[in-house]
Amino acid sequence: MPKAQETVLEIDLKALKHNFDFLKSKLKDNTKFLAVVKAFAYGSDASEIAKYLQNLNVDYFAVAYINEGITLRNAGITKPILVLHPQAVNFKKLIDFCLEPSIYNTKILNEFIEIAIEEKQTNYPIHMKFNTGLNRLGFAENDVNYVTKKLKNTKTIKVKSIFSHLAASEDLNEKTFTLNQIESFKNIAQNFTNTMGYKPMLHICNTSGILNFPEAQFDMVRSGIGLYGFGNSDKENKHLKPIASLKTVISQIHNIEKGESVGYNRAFKSDSFLKTATLPIGHADGIGRQYGNGKGFVTIKGQKAPILGNICMDMIMVNITNIECKEGDEVIIFDSNTTAEDLAKTVNTISYEIITAISQRVKRIYLK
Ligand SMILES: *Cc1c(COP(=O)(O)O)cnc(C)c1O
């Protein structure tokens, strides 16, 4: 790989294939794989990632919002796309682009039926979301009777799947809670199937669910973070490769004398001579201010350079006093050695947050 000459997010498609193959190897033969590509495929690039996974024959995609699904259709994605959190205002567009809504409460069910009728649809595929303990989105377990009554009265829509979401699949201390969620999901599915007389696909596992609860794979699993190389535990991370590396360069080096300050608000004051490097990446690129003032760090020539003072919109300054380096040298923010998770931990957050924060201003390049 040529050295970075500006701020770039390098996306390694071979690593993506590796993660996909690894996760698939955990599935039973007939379990379908849904790739979650919401939020720009967790901060990388939804269209490129989805096109690549479509060629690998993934079964399904999911996004959070309708506009994300439209972007995928415009990029040539023809596989089914589940929209996890649609808003009624965009339902006509959802139908125009053959996206499949998650239906999570009565209001959204009624609104969708109304628009599907206006659009003269029959058997339009929908996915019924049930709440089994996350308390975020979804019908309650005892809504099944009401919902099935409603569904029996219309030919406009057809339930393609029933799904739920685990609250703590990564946390084995919460195993009992998770097993209860799975049990209540089974009851919902059974009750639904008995009443409707057909069995939709069932799915409940996210990445950690795939790895920790193989008995709960049902007909499909939904994986996001695992595809991008993180598995919520060191044990899993060994088998996964982070697909994205964030790199930049040194724009300028300064010698800072004892008593001088660095950056806005003079937040860093030096009590000895030191050397700083200014980098062309800032909070507008997704490195939040919480990483400033010594919490976060970058890697230059294999050595850690802590962030000095406040993070600016377009720049950060790092301490390179003990690092042999010059202007124009490459800087690693995160890669497969110093991972996004390592950086996230310095401010008590999770890999999901830092990778999805990398702004669209940062150029994406692909390793094929
Ligand atoms: C984001 C999301 C996923 C993916 O979870 P990962 O932990 O990234 O694998 C799966 N299902 C739902 C409903 C989600 O919102």
Short mmCIF file of C-alpha atoms and ligand atoms in Angstrom, two decimals:
data_model
loop_
_atom_site.label_atom_id
_atom_site.label_comp_id
_atom_site.label_asym_id
_atom_site.label_seq_id
_atom_site.Cartn_x
_atom_site.Cartn_y
_atom_site.Cartn_z
CA MET A 1 0.00 0.00 0.00
CA PRO A 2 1.43 3.43 -0.89
CA LYS A 3 1.88 5.73 2.12
CA ALA A 4 -0.95 8.16 2.85
CA GLN A 5 -0.41 11.71 1.51
CA GLU A 6 -3.62 13.11 2.95
CA THR A 7 -6.31 11.90 5.36
CA VAL A 8 -7.76 8.67 3.98
CA LEU A 9 -9.93 5.82 5.16
CA GLU A 10 -8.51 2.68 3.59
CA ILE A 11 -11.06 -0.08 3.24
CA ASP A 12 -9.70 -3.59 2.85
CA LEU A 13 -12.22 -5.64 0.91
CA LYS A 14 -10.20 -8.82 1.43
CA ALA A 15 -10.62 -8.35 5.17
CA LEU A 16 -14.36 -7.91 4.59
CA LYS A 17 -14.46 -11.22 2.72
CA HIS A 18 -12.47 -12.85 5.52
CA ASN A 19 -14.97 -11.63 8.15
CA PHE A 20 -17.94 -12.64 6.02
CA ASP A 21 -16.50 -16.13 5.50
CA PHE A 22 -15.69 -16.47 9.20
CA LEU A 23 -19.20 -15.44 10.30
CA LYS A 24 -20.78 -17.68 7.66
CA SER A 25 -18.72 -20.61 8.90
CA LYS A 26 -20.57 -20.22 12.23
CA LEU A 27 -23.98 -20.63 10.59
CA LYS A 28 -26.03 -23.71 9.91
CA ASP A 29 -26.28 -24.52 6.19
CA ASN A 30 -29.73 -23.09 5.67
CA THR A 31 -29.38 -19.96 7.82
CA LYS A 32 -29.50 -16.83 5.69
CA PHE A 33 -27.07 -13.96 6.15
CA LEU A 34 -28.32 -10.39 6.36
CA ALA A 35 -25.57 -7.77 6.17
CA VAL A 36 -26.30 -4.62 8.15
CA VAL A 37 -24.97 -1.69 6.12
CA LYS A 38 -26.66 1.19 7.93
CA ALA A 39 -24.76 4.41 8.69
CA PHE A 40 -22.55 4.18 5.58
CA ALA A 41 -21.76 0.54 6.39
CA TYR A 42 -20.58 1.55 9.86
CA GLY A 43 -18.69 4.55 8.58
CA SER A 44 -17.01 2.95 5.59
CA ASP A 45 -19.16 3.21 2.44
CA ALA A 46 -22.51 1.49 2.12
CA SER A 47 -22.63 1.26 -1.68
CA GLU A 48 -19.14 -0.20 -2.15
CA ILE A 49 -19.54 -2.61 0.75
CA ALA A 50 -23.00 -3.72 -0.35
CA LYS A 51 -21.91 -4.24 -3.97
CA TYR A 52 -19.00 -6.36 -2.78
CA LEU A 53 -21.20 -8.42 -0.45
CA GLN A 54 -23.85 -8.82 -3.12
CA ASN A 55 -21.19 -10.41 -5.32
CA LEU A 56 -20.34 -12.74 -2.43
CA ASN A 57 -23.99 -13.74 -2.49
CA VAL A 58 -25.16 -12.34 0.80
CA ASP A 59 -28.91 -12.96 1.17
CA TYR A 60 -30.24 -9.70 2.53
CA PHE A 61 -29.29 -6.17 3.50
CA ALA A 62 -30.51 -3.89 6.26
CA VAL A 63 -30.28 -0.14 6.69
CA ALA A 64 -31.79 2.08 9.38
CA TYR A 65 -33.59 4.64 7.22
CA ILE A 66 -35.37 4.73 3.89
CA ASN A 67 -32.92 7.16 2.27
CA GLU A 68 -30.08 4.76 2.99
CA GLY A 69 -31.97 2.05 1.14
CA ILE A 70 -32.53 4.34 -1.85
CA THR A 71 -28.79 4.98 -2.05
CA LEU A 72 -28.20 1.24 -2.26
CA ARG A 73 -30.81 0.77 -4.99
CA ASN A 74 -29.24 3.63 -6.97
CA ALA A 75 -25.88 1.87 -6.61
CA GLY A 76 -27.28 -1.27 -8.23
CA ILE A 77 -28.19 -3.37 -5.19
CA THR A 78 -30.95 -5.77 -6.20
CA LYS A 79 -31.08 -8.03 -3.12
CA PRO A 80 -33.88 -7.43 -0.62
CA ILE A 81 -33.30 -4.49 1.72
CA LEU A 82 -34.89 -4.35 5.17
CA VAL A 83 -35.36 -0.83 6.55
CA LEU A 84 -35.06 -1.18 10.32
CA HIS A 85 -36.48 2.15 11.41
CA PRO A 86 -38.62 3.68 8.65
CA GLN A 87 -40.69 6.81 9.10
CA ALA A 88 -44.13 7.03 7.51
CA VAL A 89 -43.39 10.29 5.71
CA ASN A 90 -41.15 8.33 3.30
CA PHE A 91 -43.36 5.24 2.75
CA LYS A 92 -44.21 6.08 -0.84
CA LYS A 93 -40.51 6.29 -1.67
CA LEU A 94 -39.93 3.03 0.20
CA ILE A 95 -42.43 1.30 -2.09
CA ASP A 96 -41.06 3.00 -5.22
CA PHE A 97 -37.63 1.55 -4.45
CA CYS A 98 -38.87 -1.89 -3.34
CA LEU A 99 -37.54 -1.54 0.19
CA GLU A 100 -39.03 -3.67 2.96
CA PRO A 101 -40.14 -1.92 6.15
CA SER A 102 -39.78 -3.05 9.71
CA ILE A 103 -43.23 -2.56 11.23
CA TYR A 104 -42.86 -1.93 14.92
CA ASN A 105 -46.10 -0.44 16.23
CA THR A 106 -49.76 0.02 15.42
CA LYS A 107 -49.35 3.54 14.14
CA ILE A 108 -46.72 2.57 11.59
CA LEU A 109 -48.69 -0.57 10.63
CA ASN A 110 -51.81 1.47 9.87
CA GLU A 111 -49.87 4.14 8.04
CA PHE A 112 -48.10 1.57 5.91
CA ILE A 113 -51.28 -0.29 5.01
CA GLU A 114 -52.90 2.98 3.99
CA ILE A 115 -50.08 3.96 1.65
CA ALA A 116 -49.66 0.43 0.27
CA ILE A 117 -53.37 0.48 -0.65
CA GLU A 118 -52.99 3.87 -2.34
CA GLU A 119 -50.05 2.43 -4.26
CA LYS A 120 -52.21 -0.58 -5.24
CA GLN A 121 -49.91 -3.16 -3.68
CA THR A 122 -50.73 -6.76 -2.88
CA ASN A 123 -48.65 -8.96 -0.57
CA TYR A 124 -46.08 -6.20 -0.09
CA PRO A 125 -43.28 -7.75 2.05
CA ILE A 126 -43.03 -6.39 5.56
CA HIS A 127 -41.09 -7.45 8.64
CA MET A 128 -42.77 -7.50 12.04
CA LYS A 129 -40.55 -6.28 14.85
CA PHE A 130 -41.26 -7.55 18.35
CA ASN A 131 -39.83 -6.17 21.57
CA THR A 132 -38.52 -8.95 23.80
CA GLY A 133 -36.62 -6.85 26.33
CA LEU A 134 -34.53 -4.17 24.63
CA ASN A 135 -37.47 -1.78 25.02
CA ARG A 136 -36.51 0.23 21.98
CA LEU A 137 -38.79 -0.64 19.03
CA GLY A 138 -41.34 -3.36 18.51
CA PHE A 139 -44.75 -4.76 19.31
CA ALA A 140 -45.20 -6.44 22.68
CA GLU A 141 -45.51 -10.21 23.00
CA ASN A 142 -49.22 -9.90 23.75
CA ASP A 143 -49.87 -7.75 20.68
CA VAL A 144 -49.76 -10.86 18.47
CA ASN A 145 -53.51 -11.42 18.55
CA TYR A 146 -54.31 -7.84 17.70
CA VAL A 147 -51.69 -7.73 14.93
CA THR A 148 -52.70 -10.98 13.30
CA LYS A 149 -56.35 -9.89 13.28
CA LYS A 150 -55.34 -6.74 11.47
CA LEU A 151 -53.16 -8.67 8.99
CA LYS A 152 -55.90 -11.16 8.20
CA ASN A 153 -58.08 -8.26 7.09
CA THR A 154 -55.77 -7.10 4.34
CA LYS A 155 -54.22 -8.55 1.21
CA THR A 156 -52.06 -5.48 0.77
CA ILE A 157 -49.14 -6.66 2.88
CA LYS A 158 -47.57 -9.99 3.73
CA VAL A 159 -45.28 -10.75 6.64
CA LYS A 160 -41.97 -11.96 5.25
CA SER A 161 -40.25 -12.18 8.60
CA ILE A 162 -40.74 -11.79 12.32
CA PHE A 163 -37.77 -10.46 14.22
CA SER A 164 -36.50 -9.13 17.49
CA HIS A 165 -33.23 -7.69 18.77
CA LEU A 166 -31.08 -8.86 21.67
CA ALA A 167 -30.18 -6.36 24.36
CA ALA A 168 -26.97 -7.88 25.68
CA SER A 169 -25.85 -10.69 23.38
CA GLU A 170 -22.20 -9.75 23.95
CA ASP A 171 -22.49 -9.99 27.75
CA LEU A 172 -22.42 -13.53 29.11
CA ASN A 173 -23.31 -12.19 32.58
CA GLU A 174 -26.69 -11.45 31.04
CA LYS A 175 -27.06 -14.92 29.54
CA THR A 176 -30.28 -15.67 31.45
CA PHE A 177 -31.82 -12.44 30.21
CA THR A 178 -30.85 -13.25 26.62
CA LEU A 179 -32.21 -16.81 26.87
CA ASN A 180 -35.49 -15.32 28.11
CA GLN A 181 -35.58 -12.99 25.10
CA ILE A 182 -35.05 -15.98 22.81
CA GLU A 183 -37.80 -17.94 24.59
CA SER A 184 -40.28 -15.13 24.31
CA PHE A 185 -39.36 -14.70 20.63
CA LYS A 186 -40.13 -18.38 20.06
CA ASN A 187 -43.53 -17.95 21.72
CA ILE A 188 -44.34 -14.94 19.58
CA ALA A 189 -43.34 -16.79 16.41
CA GLN A 190 -45.32 -19.89 17.36
CA ASN A 191 -48.39 -17.92 18.25
CA PHE A 192 -48.14 -15.87 15.04
CA THR A 193 -47.63 -18.93 12.83
CA ASN A 194 -50.56 -20.78 14.41
CA THR A 195 -52.89 -17.86 13.95
CA MET A 196 -51.84 -16.84 10.44
CA GLY A 197 -51.35 -20.36 9.07
CA TYR A 198 -47.96 -19.63 7.52
CA LYS A 199 -44.46 -19.29 8.91
CA PRO A 200 -42.47 -16.13 8.12
CA MET A 201 -38.68 -16.16 8.40
CA LEU A 202 -37.43 -15.68 11.96
CA HIS A 203 -34.34 -13.75 13.05
CA ILE A 204 -33.01 -12.36 16.31
CA CYS A 205 -29.17 -12.58 16.31
CA ASN A 206 -26.76 -9.71 15.71
CA THR A 207 -23.02 -10.38 15.46
CA SER A 208 -22.54 -11.29 19.13
CA GLY A 209 -25.70 -13.35 19.00
CA ILE A 210 -24.22 -15.41 16.14
CA LEU A 211 -21.08 -16.03 18.17
CA ASN A 212 -22.64 -16.58 21.61
CA PHE A 213 -26.07 -18.09 20.91
CA PRO A 214 -25.74 -20.50 17.96
CA GLU A 215 -29.01 -22.16 19.01
CA ALA A 216 -30.83 -18.91 18.18
CA GLN A 217 -29.90 -18.60 14.51
CA PHE A 218 -33.40 -19.46 13.29
CA ASP A 219 -33.79 -18.66 9.55
CA MET A 220 -31.50 -15.66 9.28
CA VAL A 221 -28.93 -13.64 11.24
CA ARG A 222 -28.17 -9.93 11.03
CA SER A 223 -24.52 -8.99 11.22
CA GLY A 224 -22.99 -5.53 11.20
CA ILE A 225 -19.99 -5.00 13.42
CA GLY A 226 -18.55 -8.47 12.75
CA LEU A 227 -18.34 -7.78 9.03
CA TYR A 228 -16.35 -4.65 9.79
CA GLY A 229 -13.95 -6.59 11.98
CA PHE A 230 -15.04 -6.33 15.60
CA GLY A 231 -16.70 -8.96 17.72
CA ASN A 232 -17.30 -7.46 21.17
CA SER A 233 -14.67 -9.66 22.86
CA ASP A 234 -10.96 -10.39 22.55
CA LYS A 235 -11.74 -14.01 21.85
CA GLU A 236 -13.84 -13.13 18.81
CA ASN A 237 -11.64 -10.29 17.65
CA LYS A 238 -8.83 -12.80 17.05
CA HIS A 239 -10.83 -14.24 14.16
CA LEU A 240 -11.93 -10.94 12.67
CA LYS A 241 -9.98 -8.27 10.79
CA PRO A 242 -10.88 -4.58 11.00
CA ILE A 243 -11.61 -3.54 7.42
CA ALA A 244 -10.98 0.20 7.83
CA SER A 245 -7.71 2.01 8.50
CA LEU A 246 -7.69 5.74 9.11
CA LYS A 247 -4.46 7.39 8.06
CA THR A 248 -3.14 10.89 7.67
CA VAL A 249 0.15 12.78 7.34
CA ILE A 250 2.22 15.29 9.28
CA SER A 251 1.51 18.78 7.91
CA GLN A 252 3.89 20.72 10.13
CA ILE A 253 6.30 20.19 13.01
CA HIS A 254 6.80 22.78 15.78
CA ASN A 255 9.36 23.13 18.52
CA ILE A 256 7.57 24.18 21.70
CA GLU A 257 9.59 25.81 24.46
CA LYS A 258 8.88 25.38 28.14
CA GLY A 259 5.98 27.71 29.11
CA GLU A 260 4.44 27.88 25.60
CA SER A 261 0.98 26.58 24.90
CA VAL A 262 -0.52 24.51 22.07
CA GLY A 263 -3.90 25.00 20.43
CA TYR A 264 -7.19 26.70 21.26
CA ASN A 265 -7.85 27.99 24.76
CA ARG A 266 -4.18 27.31 25.49
CA ALA A 267 -5.46 23.99 26.82
CA PHE A 268 -1.98 22.44 26.74
CA LYS A 269 0.88 24.28 28.46
CA SER A 270 4.34 22.84 28.16
CA ASP A 271 6.55 22.41 31.21
CA SER A 272 9.54 21.37 29.10
CA PHE A 273 10.83 21.56 25.53
CA LEU A 274 8.86 19.39 23.14
CA LYS A 275 8.13 18.74 19.48
CA THR A 276 4.60 18.66 18.08
CA ALA A 277 3.15 17.52 14.77
CA THR A 278 0.02 19.11 13.32
CA LEU A 279 -2.23 16.68 11.44
CA PRO A 280 -4.95 17.45 8.85
CA ILE A 281 -7.79 15.72 10.69
CA GLY A 282 -10.12 17.10 13.35
CA HIS A 283 -13.50 16.83 15.00
CA ALA A 284 -15.21 17.56 11.68
CA ASP A 285 -13.62 14.36 10.39
CA GLY A 286 -14.95 12.33 13.30
CA ILE A 287 -12.23 12.55 15.94
CA GLY A 288 -14.32 14.10 18.71
CA ARG A 289 -13.03 16.63 21.23
CA GLN A 290 -13.18 14.00 23.96
CA TYR A 291 -10.03 12.46 22.44
CA GLY A 292 -8.07 15.63 23.14
CA ASN A 293 -5.86 16.59 26.06
CA GLY A 294 -3.82 13.41 26.28
CA LYS A 295 -6.67 10.89 26.12
CA GLY A 296 -6.37 9.74 22.52
CA PHE A 297 -3.23 9.04 20.54
CA VAL A 298 -2.00 8.34 17.02
CA THR A 299 0.82 6.10 15.81
CA ILE A 300 3.83 7.44 13.94
CA LYS A 301 6.69 5.14 12.92
CA GLY A 302 5.21 2.50 15.19
CA GLN A 303 5.28 4.78 18.25
CA LYS A 304 2.43 6.31 20.21
CA ALA A 305 2.01 10.07 19.91
CA PRO A 306 -0.56 11.44 22.43
CA ILE A 307 -2.94 14.19 21.35
CA LEU A 308 -2.03 17.57 22.88
CA GLY A 309 -4.60 20.18 23.87
CA ASN A 310 -7.99 20.62 22.27
CA ILE A 311 -8.93 18.95 19.01
CA CYS A 312 -9.73 21.60 16.37
CA MET A 313 -12.30 21.27 13.60
CA ASP A 314 -9.71 20.40 10.95
CA MET A 315 -6.53 19.66 12.89
CA ILE A 316 -5.02 17.92 15.84
CA MET A 317 -1.61 18.38 17.40
CA VAL A 318 0.31 15.41 18.79
CA ASN A 319 3.44 15.03 20.87
CA ILE A 320 6.33 13.65 18.77
CA THR A 321 9.18 14.64 21.09
CA ASN A 322 10.64 11.13 21.15
CA ILE A 323 9.73 10.06 17.63
CA GLU A 324 12.10 10.33 14.67
CA CYS A 325 9.78 11.76 12.02
CA LYS A 326 9.43 14.59 9.51
CA GLU A 327 6.78 16.65 7.74
CA GLY A 328 4.98 14.51 5.15
CA ASP A 329 5.40 11.26 7.11
CA GLU A 330 2.43 8.92 7.44
CA VAL A 331 0.34 8.86 10.63
CA ILE A 332 -1.97 6.03 11.67
CA ILE A 333 -5.10 6.95 13.61
CA PHE A 334 -6.31 3.35 13.62
CA ASP A 335 -5.67 0.23 11.59
CA SER A 336 -5.57 -3.51 12.20
CA ASN A 337 -2.71 -3.19 14.74
CA THR A 338 -3.87 -0.20 16.75
CA THR A 339 -7.56 -0.73 16.28
CA ALA A 340 -10.50 1.64 16.39
CA GLU A 341 -11.52 -0.25 19.50
CA ASP A 342 -8.18 0.57 21.21
CA LEU A 343 -8.74 4.24 20.44
CA ALA A 344 -12.40 4.10 21.49
CA LYS A 345 -11.40 2.64 24.86
CA THR A 346 -9.28 5.72 25.67
CA VAL A 347 -12.53 7.68 26.04
CA ASN A 348 -14.68 4.82 27.36
CA THR A 349 -16.66 4.31 24.20
CA ILE A 350 -17.02 1.44 21.74
CA SER A 351 -15.66 0.70 18.26
CA TYR A 352 -19.14 1.27 16.77
CA GLU A 353 -19.05 4.94 17.74
CA ILE A 354 -15.66 5.91 16.39
CA ILE A 355 -15.95 4.05 13.08
CA THR A 356 -19.43 5.38 12.30
CA ALA A 357 -18.26 8.91 13.13
CA ILE A 358 -15.65 9.16 10.34
CA SER A 359 -17.17 11.91 8.27
CA GLN A 360 -17.92 11.83 4.58
CA ARG A 361 -15.22 14.47 4.06
CA VAL A 362 -12.56 11.78 4.51
CA LYS A 363 -11.59 10.19 1.22
CA ARG A 364 -12.32 6.46 0.99
CA ILE A 365 -9.93 4.19 -0.87
CA TYR A 366 -10.33 0.49 -1.48
CA LEU A 367 -7.84 -2.36 -1.29
CA LYS A 368 -9.14 -5.14 -3.52
C1 LIG B 1 -27.53 -2.42 14.05
C2 LIG B 1 -28.39 -3.63 14.18
C3 LIG B 1 -27.86 -4.92 13.97
C4 LIG B 1 -26.39 -5.20 13.78
O1 LIG B 1 -25.77 -5.40 15.05
P1 LIG B 1 -24.22 -5.73 15.18
O2 LIG B 1 -23.98 -5.79 16.66
O3 LIG B 1 -23.49 -4.60 14.55
O4 LIG B 1 -23.97 -7.02 14.48
C5 LIG B 1 -28.75 -5.98 13.95
N1 LIG B 1 -30.08 -5.79 14.15
C6 LIG B 1 -30.60 -4.57 14.41
C7 LIG B 1 -32.07 -4.44 14.65
C8 LIG B 1 -29.78 -3.46 14.44
O5 LIG B 1 -30.30 -2.25 14.70
#
